[in-house]
């Protein structure tokens, strides 16, 4: 039998799926959620079994990499078992997870044993009080414990994700780089994206570009541009002083990665989003629930959905909300 692959209308092969396993979170990061978030009622959220079925269909259609995200994926009960099931799907090369790290002290070992290959851990600052302000509920010491537990459990190529905001954490950039060097972690700096309405700060005023982040880093280190790519919005650099780690710069406002985009996202409600910055979507939950036990119906819907994938996204740097959903609905 010939290999099955998903290809969109622009001949891009889609082999990377990000799945949000919950919209809930134990943190309320200022750029991600409102303080008084309303979460979805349970019946609107995919069950773990439904999430597994979607993963199974995507892998049958040639998906090589799946990333679980949220909300905070590690606060959904049963998530370790879900990881174990997905990691065992034949043909999948890599199951990864993006987490805030709050539960890793407890779960790093079981996740590693379940077959999760790589972790991205969010960390925006190293000052406990500022960490609390940015996350509203988070405890820095717990996250650092989690990062150390991940290293100890055997995770390699762990990456820190850091959203940079002018006046909030831009002065900590080099401390974060030095933290990453000491613990042998890659680190990515992310420009804030206009997802959902927030009142904490003006996104336009807090905007801190990847180029500005590199200028700061150049005050302490020698940056060397690298040709490495993951077909996503990251560009990579290395440091002459610490070549063992990789620095990524995620500039969602730029378009130069759209041409090679290989990814789609599944929201916690089962909507398949074809592009993070657009509303093109297909309701896979409706397909799953109206045709239970018929994976061929799900696969057909996924193949058809590829035709809707737009060529590029449309973010602008201002305070208008261009995409109404919050990041916790879609996963970063
Ligand atoms: N809770 C997990 C975490 O924080 O890593 C996973 C979900 S979180 C939505 C995924 C990533 O999206 C995090 O690294 C977070 O910093 C990033 N993120 C959330 N809102 C964002 C925004 N408005 N702009 C840019 N990145 C954002
Ligand atoms: Fe939670 Fe992650 Fe959003 Fe922070 S960025 S509120 S940790 S989902």
Short mmCIF file of C-alpha atoms and ligand atoms in Angstrom, two decimals:
data_model
loop_
_atom_site.label_atom_id
_atom_site.label_comp_id
_atom_site.label_asym_id
_atom_site.label_seq_id
_atom_site.Cartn_x
_atom_site.Cartn_y
_atom_site.Cartn_z
CA UNK A 1 0.00 0.00 0.00
CA UNK A 2 1.38 3.43 -0.87
CA UNK A 3 2.05 5.86 1.95
CA UNK A 4 -0.86 8.19 2.74
CA UNK A 5 -0.05 11.87 3.14
CA UNK A 6 -2.01 15.06 3.73
CA UNK A 7 -1.37 17.82 1.21
CA UNK A 8 -3.03 21.23 1.18
CA UNK A 9 -4.13 23.37 -1.77
CA UNK A 10 -0.65 24.91 -2.05
CA UNK A 11 1.12 21.52 -2.28
CA UNK A 12 2.40 21.78 1.28
CA UNK A 13 2.67 18.47 3.09
CA UNK A 14 0.91 18.67 6.46
CA UNK A 15 2.51 16.22 8.88
CA UNK A 16 2.47 18.07 12.20
CA UNK A 17 -0.59 18.26 14.47
CA UNK A 18 -0.92 20.32 17.63
CA UNK A 19 -3.75 19.25 19.91
CA UNK A 20 -5.16 21.26 22.78
CA UNK A 21 -6.23 18.73 25.42
CA UNK A 22 -7.87 21.22 27.78
CA UNK A 23 -8.76 24.92 27.87
CA UNK A 24 -8.21 24.99 31.66
CA UNK A 25 -5.06 26.09 33.37
CA UNK A 26 -3.65 26.58 36.86
CA UNK A 27 -2.02 29.86 35.71
CA UNK A 28 -3.62 32.99 34.24
CA UNK A 29 -0.75 34.48 32.23
CA UNK A 30 -1.54 38.10 31.43
CA UNK A 31 -0.95 37.72 27.67
CA UNK A 32 -2.94 34.50 27.42
CA UNK A 33 -6.02 34.65 29.65
CA UNK A 34 -8.36 37.03 31.38
CA UNK A 35 -8.32 36.84 35.18
CA UNK A 36 -11.92 35.59 35.36
CA UNK A 37 -11.88 33.14 32.47
CA UNK A 38 -15.03 31.17 31.72
CA UNK A 39 -14.04 27.63 30.81
CA UNK A 40 -16.01 25.31 28.59
CA UNK A 41 -18.64 22.92 29.95
CA UNK A 42 -17.48 19.31 29.79
CA UNK A 43 -19.80 18.15 27.00
CA UNK A 44 -18.30 20.70 24.60
CA UNK A 45 -14.79 19.40 25.19
CA UNK A 46 -13.47 16.32 23.40
CA UNK A 47 -13.16 13.24 25.60
CA UNK A 48 -9.73 11.63 25.91
CA UNK A 49 -11.00 8.80 23.72
CA UNK A 50 -12.08 11.30 21.03
CA UNK A 51 -8.70 13.04 21.17
CA UNK A 52 -7.04 9.67 20.72
CA UNK A 53 -9.27 8.87 17.72
CA UNK A 54 -8.33 12.14 16.03
CA UNK A 55 -4.64 11.42 16.66
CA UNK A 56 -5.07 7.93 15.26
CA UNK A 57 -6.65 9.24 12.04
CA UNK A 58 -4.00 11.90 11.55
CA UNK A 59 -1.20 9.38 12.03
CA UNK A 60 -2.91 7.02 9.57
CA UNK A 61 -2.82 9.97 7.14
CA UNK A 62 0.94 10.46 7.50
CA UNK A 63 1.28 12.78 10.51
CA UNK A 64 4.77 12.34 11.96
CA UNK A 65 4.72 14.71 14.87
CA UNK A 66 2.07 15.53 17.46
CA UNK A 67 2.35 18.15 20.17
CA UNK A 68 -0.08 18.19 23.11
CA UNK A 69 -0.78 21.58 24.56
CA UNK A 70 -3.62 23.59 26.14
CA UNK A 71 -4.50 25.29 28.48
CA UNK A 72 -2.21 23.34 30.72
CA UNK A 73 -2.14 19.77 29.37
CA UNK A 74 -0.81 18.31 32.62
CA UNK A 75 -3.85 19.30 34.66
CA UNK A 76 -6.21 17.14 32.61
CA UNK A 77 -6.77 13.87 34.50
CA UNK A 78 -5.73 10.88 32.39
CA UNK A 79 -3.29 12.80 30.23
CA UNK A 80 -0.34 10.48 30.94
CA UNK A 81 -2.31 7.49 29.71
CA UNK A 82 -3.36 9.46 26.63
CA UNK A 83 0.33 10.17 25.95
CA UNK A 84 1.13 6.50 26.24
CA UNK A 85 -1.59 5.58 23.71
CA UNK A 86 -0.64 8.27 21.20
CA UNK A 87 3.11 7.63 21.50
CA UNK A 88 2.48 3.98 20.60
CA UNK A 89 0.74 4.79 17.28
CA UNK A 90 2.76 3.16 14.50
CA UNK A 91 4.25 5.76 12.16
CA UNK A 92 4.38 8.60 14.67
CA UNK A 93 7.96 9.80 15.09
CA UNK A 94 7.60 12.22 17.90
CA UNK A 95 5.10 13.06 20.62
CA UNK A 96 5.93 16.38 22.30
CA UNK A 97 4.25 18.58 24.88
CA UNK A 98 4.13 22.26 25.73
CA UNK A 99 3.63 22.85 29.45
CA UNK A 100 3.96 25.57 32.05
CA UNK A 101 6.01 23.15 34.15
CA UNK A 102 3.90 23.45 37.30
CA UNK A 103 3.18 19.71 37.47
CA UNK A 104 6.48 18.39 36.15
CA UNK A 105 8.09 17.72 39.51
CA UNK A 106 5.40 15.03 39.88
CA UNK A 107 4.87 14.00 36.25
CA UNK A 108 8.22 14.24 34.42
CA UNK A 109 9.12 10.58 35.09
CA UNK A 110 5.71 9.11 34.10
CA UNK A 111 5.63 11.28 30.94
CA UNK A 112 9.08 10.14 29.89
CA UNK A 113 8.10 6.53 30.48
CA UNK A 114 4.86 7.07 28.53
CA UNK A 115 6.94 7.91 25.45
CA UNK A 116 6.79 11.71 25.32
CA UNK A 117 9.98 12.66 23.47
CA UNK A 118 10.38 16.37 24.04
CA UNK A 119 9.07 19.17 26.22
CA UNK A 120 8.69 22.89 25.72
CA UNK A 121 8.40 24.63 29.07
CA UNK A 122 7.20 28.21 29.39
CA UNK A 123 9.31 30.51 31.52
CA UNK A 124 9.10 34.28 31.13
CA UNK A 125 11.15 35.50 34.07
CA UNK A 126 13.31 34.46 37.02
CA UNK A 127 12.06 36.83 39.67
CA UNK A 128 9.47 35.09 41.91
CA UNK A 129 7.36 38.20 42.43
CA UNK A 130 7.32 39.20 38.78
CA UNK A 131 6.59 35.59 37.88
CA UNK A 132 3.54 35.78 40.10
CA UNK A 133 2.45 39.03 38.45
CA UNK A 134 2.81 37.66 34.94
CA UNK A 135 1.12 34.32 35.65
CA UNK A 136 -1.20 35.76 38.37
CA UNK A 137 -1.15 32.40 40.24
CA UNK A 138 2.15 30.67 39.42
CA UNK A 139 5.02 29.80 41.70
CA UNK A 140 8.46 30.14 40.17
CA UNK A 141 10.17 27.66 42.53
CA UNK A 142 7.70 24.95 41.55
CA UNK A 143 8.38 25.50 37.84
CA UNK A 144 12.15 25.40 38.35
CA UNK A 145 11.73 22.16 40.29
CA UNK A 146 9.75 20.86 37.32
CA UNK A 147 12.45 21.87 34.84
CA UNK A 148 15.08 20.07 36.92
CA UNK A 149 12.83 17.01 37.19
CA UNK A 150 12.50 16.93 33.39
CA UNK A 151 16.27 16.97 32.96
CA UNK A 152 16.64 14.25 35.56
CA UNK A 153 13.91 12.10 33.99
CA UNK A 154 15.95 11.93 30.79
CA UNK A 155 14.29 14.54 28.55
CA UNK A 156 16.78 15.99 26.04
CA UNK A 157 16.49 19.07 23.82
CA UNK A 158 13.99 20.62 26.21
CA UNK A 159 13.14 24.14 25.16
CA UNK A 160 12.12 27.12 27.24
CA UNK A 161 9.47 29.41 25.74
CA UNK A 162 9.62 33.03 26.74
CA UNK A 163 7.11 35.70 25.67
CA UNK A 164 8.92 39.04 25.80
CA UNK A 165 7.05 42.22 26.74
CA UNK A 166 8.63 45.63 26.87
CA UNK A 167 8.80 47.01 30.41
CA UNK A 168 7.72 43.70 31.95
CA UNK A 169 10.48 41.17 31.38
CA UNK A 170 12.77 42.50 28.64
CA UNK A 171 15.49 43.29 31.21
CA UNK A 172 15.63 39.60 32.17
CA UNK A 173 16.46 38.29 28.70
CA UNK A 174 20.14 37.63 29.37
CA UNK A 175 19.45 36.07 32.78
CA UNK A 176 17.08 33.67 31.02
CA UNK A 177 19.76 32.87 28.43
CA UNK A 178 22.26 32.19 31.20
CA UNK A 179 19.71 29.97 33.01
CA UNK A 180 19.24 28.00 29.77
CA UNK A 181 23.01 27.63 29.27
CA UNK A 182 23.51 26.34 32.84
CA UNK A 183 20.80 23.71 32.46
CA UNK A 184 21.58 22.74 28.88
CA UNK A 185 18.21 23.91 27.52
CA UNK A 186 17.29 25.54 24.23
CA UNK A 187 15.35 28.78 24.56
CA UNK A 188 12.88 30.52 22.26
CA UNK A 189 11.81 34.12 22.53
CA UNK A 190 8.27 34.76 21.32
CA UNK A 191 6.68 38.00 20.17
CA UNK A 192 3.30 38.46 21.81
CA UNK A 193 0.40 37.62 19.53
CA UNK A 194 -2.94 39.44 19.41
CA UNK A 195 -5.17 36.54 20.52
CA UNK A 196 -8.18 37.41 22.68
CA UNK A 197 -8.88 40.73 24.41
CA UNK A 198 -6.71 41.61 27.40
CA UNK A 199 -6.81 44.67 29.65
CA UNK A 200 -3.54 44.24 31.55
CA UNK A 201 -1.33 46.04 29.11
CA UNK A 202 -1.36 47.53 25.66
CA UNK A 203 -0.04 44.91 23.28
CA UNK A 204 1.20 47.59 20.93
CA UNK A 205 3.14 49.32 23.73
CA UNK A 206 4.53 46.03 25.09
CA UNK A 207 5.62 44.82 21.67
CA UNK A 208 9.25 43.79 21.73
CA UNK A 209 10.52 42.43 18.44
CA UNK A 210 12.82 39.45 17.95
CA UNK A 211 15.40 41.86 16.49
CA UNK A 212 15.30 43.86 19.75
CA UNK A 213 15.75 40.66 21.77
CA UNK A 214 18.85 39.82 19.72
CA UNK A 215 20.23 43.31 20.29
CA UNK A 216 19.95 42.74 24.06
CA UNK A 217 21.60 39.33 23.85
CA UNK A 218 24.42 40.78 21.77
CA UNK A 219 25.29 43.00 24.74
CA UNK A 220 26.51 39.87 26.57
CA UNK A 221 27.03 37.11 23.97
CA UNK A 222 28.15 36.59 20.38
CA UNK A 223 25.22 35.44 18.25
CA UNK A 224 25.81 33.23 15.23
CA UNK A 225 22.93 32.77 12.79
CA UNK A 226 22.07 29.17 12.04
CA UNK A 227 20.42 27.64 8.97
CA UNK A 228 18.41 25.16 11.08
CA UNK A 229 14.66 25.23 10.48
CA UNK A 230 11.53 23.44 11.68
CA UNK A 231 9.24 24.79 8.93
CA UNK A 232 7.60 26.98 11.56
CA UNK A 233 7.88 30.60 12.64
CA UNK A 234 11.19 30.03 14.49
CA UNK A 235 14.58 31.19 13.32
CA UNK A 236 17.61 29.81 15.10
CA UNK A 237 20.87 31.20 16.34
CA UNK A 238 23.73 29.82 18.43
CA UNK A 239 26.12 31.48 20.86
CA UNK A 240 29.89 31.43 20.37
CA UNK A 241 30.24 31.27 24.17
CA UNK A 242 27.80 28.34 24.59
CA UNK A 243 27.36 26.45 21.29
CA UNK A 244 25.57 23.55 23.01
CA UNK A 245 22.24 25.41 23.18
CA UNK A 246 20.03 26.79 20.46
CA UNK A 247 18.22 30.12 20.56
CA UNK A 248 14.95 30.43 18.68
CA UNK A 249 13.14 33.61 17.73
CA UNK A 250 9.45 33.24 17.03
CA UNK A 251 8.09 36.16 15.08
CA UNK A 252 4.47 35.36 14.35
CA UNK A 253 4.05 38.76 12.74
CA UNK A 254 6.42 37.91 9.94
CA UNK A 255 5.21 35.84 7.00
CA UNK A 256 8.39 34.34 5.76
CA UNK A 257 7.56 30.93 7.20
CA UNK A 258 4.00 30.55 5.84
CA UNK A 259 5.25 29.14 2.53
CA UNK A 260 6.61 26.03 4.28
CA UNK A 261 3.92 25.71 6.96
CA UNK A 262 3.38 22.01 7.72
CA UNK A 263 1.07 22.22 10.72
CA UNK A 264 -2.58 22.31 11.75
CA UNK A 265 -4.22 22.58 15.17
CA UNK A 266 -7.06 20.85 16.95
CA UNK A 267 -8.92 22.94 19.50
CA UNK A 268 -10.21 21.46 22.70
CA UNK A 269 -13.72 21.61 21.20
CA UNK A 270 -12.64 19.51 18.27
CA UNK A 271 -12.36 22.25 15.66
CA UNK A 272 -9.54 21.69 13.25
CA UNK A 273 -7.83 25.04 12.66
CA UNK A 274 -5.93 25.27 9.45
CA UNK A 275 -3.96 28.40 10.39
CA UNK A 276 -3.39 30.05 13.77
CA UNK A 277 -4.12 33.53 12.47
CA UNK A 278 -7.32 32.82 10.55
CA UNK A 279 -10.73 31.41 11.35
CA UNK A 280 -10.73 28.67 8.70
CA UNK A 281 -11.85 25.58 10.59
CA UNK A 282 -13.69 22.28 10.34
CA UNK A 283 -15.75 20.78 13.16
CA UNK A 284 -14.29 17.30 13.70
CA UNK A 285 -16.25 16.80 16.93
CA UNK A 286 -19.48 16.83 14.90
CA UNK A 287 -18.05 14.18 12.58
CA UNK A 288 -16.84 12.05 15.50
CA UNK A 289 -20.15 12.25 17.35
CA UNK A 290 -22.43 11.70 14.36
CA UNK A 291 -20.40 8.78 12.98
CA UNK A 292 -18.98 6.96 16.00
CA UNK A 293 -16.75 3.99 15.21
CA UNK A 294 -16.25 5.13 11.58
CA UNK A 295 -12.67 6.35 11.28
CA UNK A 296 -13.04 6.56 7.49
CA UNK A 297 -15.55 9.42 7.95
CA UNK A 298 -13.11 11.28 10.14
CA UNK A 299 -10.25 10.72 7.71
CA UNK A 300 -12.39 11.96 4.82
CA UNK A 301 -13.23 15.16 6.76
CA UNK A 302 -9.54 15.72 7.53
CA UNK A 303 -8.48 15.23 3.90
CA UNK A 304 -11.20 17.64 2.73
CA UNK A 305 -10.24 20.21 5.39
CA UNK A 306 -6.79 20.59 3.85
CA UNK A 307 -8.36 22.51 0.96
CA UNK A 308 -9.27 25.28 3.43
CA UNK A 309 -5.73 25.90 4.65
CA UNK A 310 -4.96 29.50 3.71
CA UNK A 311 -1.61 30.49 2.30
CA UNK A 312 -0.72 32.89 5.09
CA UNK A 313 -1.98 34.50 8.29
CA UNK A 314 -2.85 38.15 8.93
CA UNK A 315 -1.54 39.46 12.25
CA UNK A 316 -0.80 43.14 12.69
CA UNK A 317 0.98 44.90 15.56
CA UNK A 318 -1.79 46.94 17.15
CA UNK A 319 -4.35 46.49 19.89
CA UNK A 320 -7.23 45.36 17.71
CA UNK A 321 -8.29 41.82 18.42
CA UNK A 322 -7.83 40.08 15.12
CA UNK A 323 -8.52 36.56 16.31
CA UNK A 324 -11.17 36.35 18.98
CA UNK A 325 -10.18 33.08 20.58
CA UNK A 326 -7.60 32.96 23.34
CA UNK A 327 -4.42 30.95 23.04
CA UNK A 328 -5.58 28.42 25.64
CA UNK A 329 -8.35 27.32 23.25
CA UNK A 330 -5.99 26.54 20.44
CA UNK A 331 -2.67 25.77 22.05
CA UNK A 332 0.44 27.70 21.20
N1 LIG B 1 0.12 26.06 29.35
C1 LIG B 1 1.18 25.64 28.51
C2 LIG B 1 2.32 26.65 28.51
O1 LIG B 1 2.12 27.77 28.98
O2 LIG B 1 3.39 26.30 28.03
C3 LIG B 1 0.76 25.34 27.08
C4 LIG B 1 -0.24 26.26 26.44
S1 LIG B 1 0.33 27.92 26.16
C5 LIG B 1 -1.10 28.62 25.39
C6 LIG B 1 1.49 27.68 24.86
C7 LIG B 1 2.45 28.80 24.61
O3 LIG B 1 1.74 29.90 24.10
C8 LIG B 1 3.19 29.27 25.84
O4 LIG B 1 4.58 29.22 25.62
C9 LIG B 1 2.73 30.72 25.99
O5 LIG B 1 3.76 31.51 26.49
C10 LIG B 1 2.34 31.08 24.58
N2 LIG B 1 1.35 32.17 24.49
C11 LIG B 1 0.16 32.29 25.12
N3 LIG B 1 -0.47 33.44 24.76
C12 LIG B 1 0.34 34.06 23.87
C13 LIG B 1 0.26 35.28 23.13
N4 LIG B 1 -0.79 36.09 23.23
N5 LIG B 1 1.30 35.59 22.32
C14 LIG B 1 2.37 34.76 22.20
N6 LIG B 1 2.51 33.61 22.86
C15 LIG B 1 1.51 33.25 23.69
FE1 LIG B 2 -1.90 28.77 31.15
FE2 LIG B 2 -0.01 28.42 29.32
FE3 LIG B 2 -1.90 30.30 28.98
FE4 LIG B 2 -0.09 30.65 30.84
S1 LIG B 2 0.30 30.52 28.65
S2 LIG B 2 -2.31 30.94 31.10
S3 LIG B 2 0.30 28.63 31.52
S4 LIG B 2 -2.22 28.15 29.02
#
